[in-house]
Short mmCIF file of C-alpha atoms in Angstrom, two decimals:
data_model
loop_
_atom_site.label_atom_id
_atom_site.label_comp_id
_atom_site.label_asym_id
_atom_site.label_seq_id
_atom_site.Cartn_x
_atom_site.Cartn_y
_atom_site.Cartn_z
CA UNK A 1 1.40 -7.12 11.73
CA UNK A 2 0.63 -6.90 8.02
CA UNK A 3 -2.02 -9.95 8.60
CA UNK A 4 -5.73 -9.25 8.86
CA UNK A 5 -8.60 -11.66 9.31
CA UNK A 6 -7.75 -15.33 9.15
CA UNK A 7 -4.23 -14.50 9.57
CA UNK A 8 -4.36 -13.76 5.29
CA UNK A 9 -1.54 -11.01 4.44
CA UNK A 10 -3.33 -8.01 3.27
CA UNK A 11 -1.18 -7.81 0.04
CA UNK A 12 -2.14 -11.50 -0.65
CA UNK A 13 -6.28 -10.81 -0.69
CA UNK A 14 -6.58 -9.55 -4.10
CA UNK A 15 -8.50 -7.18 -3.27
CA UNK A 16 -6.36 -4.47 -4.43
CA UNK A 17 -5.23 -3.26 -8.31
CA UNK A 18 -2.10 -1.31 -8.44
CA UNK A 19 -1.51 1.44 -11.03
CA UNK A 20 1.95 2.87 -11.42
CA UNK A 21 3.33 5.75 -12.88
CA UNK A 22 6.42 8.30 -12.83
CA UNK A 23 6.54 11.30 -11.86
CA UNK A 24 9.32 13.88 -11.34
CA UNK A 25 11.81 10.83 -11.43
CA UNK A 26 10.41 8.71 -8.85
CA UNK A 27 7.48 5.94 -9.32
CA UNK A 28 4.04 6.81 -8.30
CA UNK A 29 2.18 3.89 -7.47
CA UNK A 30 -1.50 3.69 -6.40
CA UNK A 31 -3.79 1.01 -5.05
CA UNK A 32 -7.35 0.41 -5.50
CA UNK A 33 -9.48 -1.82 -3.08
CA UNK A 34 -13.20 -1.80 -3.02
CA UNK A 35 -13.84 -0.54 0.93
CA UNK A 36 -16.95 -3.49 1.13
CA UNK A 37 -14.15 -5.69 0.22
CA UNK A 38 -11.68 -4.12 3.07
CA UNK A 39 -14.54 -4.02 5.78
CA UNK A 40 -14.08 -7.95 5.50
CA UNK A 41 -10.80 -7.88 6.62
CA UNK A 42 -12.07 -5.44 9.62
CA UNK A 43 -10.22 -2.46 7.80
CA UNK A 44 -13.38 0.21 7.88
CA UNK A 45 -11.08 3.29 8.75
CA UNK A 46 -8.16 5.12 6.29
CA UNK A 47 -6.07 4.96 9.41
CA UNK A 48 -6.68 1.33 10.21
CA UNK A 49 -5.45 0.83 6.04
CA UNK A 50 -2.59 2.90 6.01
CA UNK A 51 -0.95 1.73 9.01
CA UNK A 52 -1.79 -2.08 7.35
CA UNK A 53 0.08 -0.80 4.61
CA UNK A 54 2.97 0.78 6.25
CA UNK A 55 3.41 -2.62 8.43
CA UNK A 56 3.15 -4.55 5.47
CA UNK A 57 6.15 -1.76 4.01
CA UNK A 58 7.93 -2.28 6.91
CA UNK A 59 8.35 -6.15 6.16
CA UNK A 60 9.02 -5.98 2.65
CA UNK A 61 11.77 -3.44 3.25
CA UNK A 62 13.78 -5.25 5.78
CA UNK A 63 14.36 -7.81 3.15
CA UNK A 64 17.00 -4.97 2.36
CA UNK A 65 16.73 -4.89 -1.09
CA UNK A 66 17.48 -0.93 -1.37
CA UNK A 67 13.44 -0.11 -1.96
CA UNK A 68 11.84 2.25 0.11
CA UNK A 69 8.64 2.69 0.00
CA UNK A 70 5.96 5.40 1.23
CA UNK A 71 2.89 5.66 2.00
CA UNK A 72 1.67 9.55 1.44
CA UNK A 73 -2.17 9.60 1.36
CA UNK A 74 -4.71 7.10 2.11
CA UNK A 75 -8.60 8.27 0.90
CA UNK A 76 -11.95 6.73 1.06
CA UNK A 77 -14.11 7.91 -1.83
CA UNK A 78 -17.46 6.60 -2.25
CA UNK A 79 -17.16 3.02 -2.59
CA UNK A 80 -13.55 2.81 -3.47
CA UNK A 81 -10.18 3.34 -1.18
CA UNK A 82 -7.08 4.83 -2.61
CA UNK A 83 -3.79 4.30 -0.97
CA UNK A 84 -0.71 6.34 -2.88
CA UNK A 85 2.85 5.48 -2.04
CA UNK A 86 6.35 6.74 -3.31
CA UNK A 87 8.73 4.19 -4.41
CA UNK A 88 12.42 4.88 -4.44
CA UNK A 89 15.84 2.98 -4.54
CA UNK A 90 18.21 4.45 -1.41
CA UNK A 91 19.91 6.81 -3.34
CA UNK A 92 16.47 8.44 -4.02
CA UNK A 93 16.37 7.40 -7.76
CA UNK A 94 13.56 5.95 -9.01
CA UNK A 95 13.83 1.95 -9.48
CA UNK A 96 14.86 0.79 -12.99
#
């Protein structure tokens, strides 16, 4: 489930800034999360955030609004955690 502790959706904890960008036709987009702030929420492992994330994908793309979204690396750096994702309309064209 895309909840975490207290039953608070992930995406909801502002916890995270988003950066976006495009590249080679599709957006690029790139979260930011403190990992102090994400041991709160009992994520203290990459794979414990990116499957988070891809759960919390997973519900946002059954809305079936023709996104699709990936997740294609998840790094802890120092402090900081950096989730990257690949966002894409069905027909594989980047979202106007």
């Amino acid at each position: 489930k895309p909840y975490v502790a207290g039953g608070e959706r992930l995406m909801d904890a502002n916890v995270w800034s988003l950066f976006r960008e495009m590249e080679n036709g599709r957006l690029r987009v790139k979260a930011l999360a403190l990992r102090s702030e994400l041991a709160k929420y009992g994520l203290a492992s990459e794979d414990k955030v990116r499957k988070t994330w891809e759960t919390s994908i997973e519900e946002v793309m059954k809305l079936g609004n023709g996104v699709h979204v990936k997740v294609t690396d998840v790094r802890f750096l120092n402090v900081y955690c950096i989730v990257e994702m690949e966002v894409s309309r069905g027909n594989g064209e980047a979202p106007s």
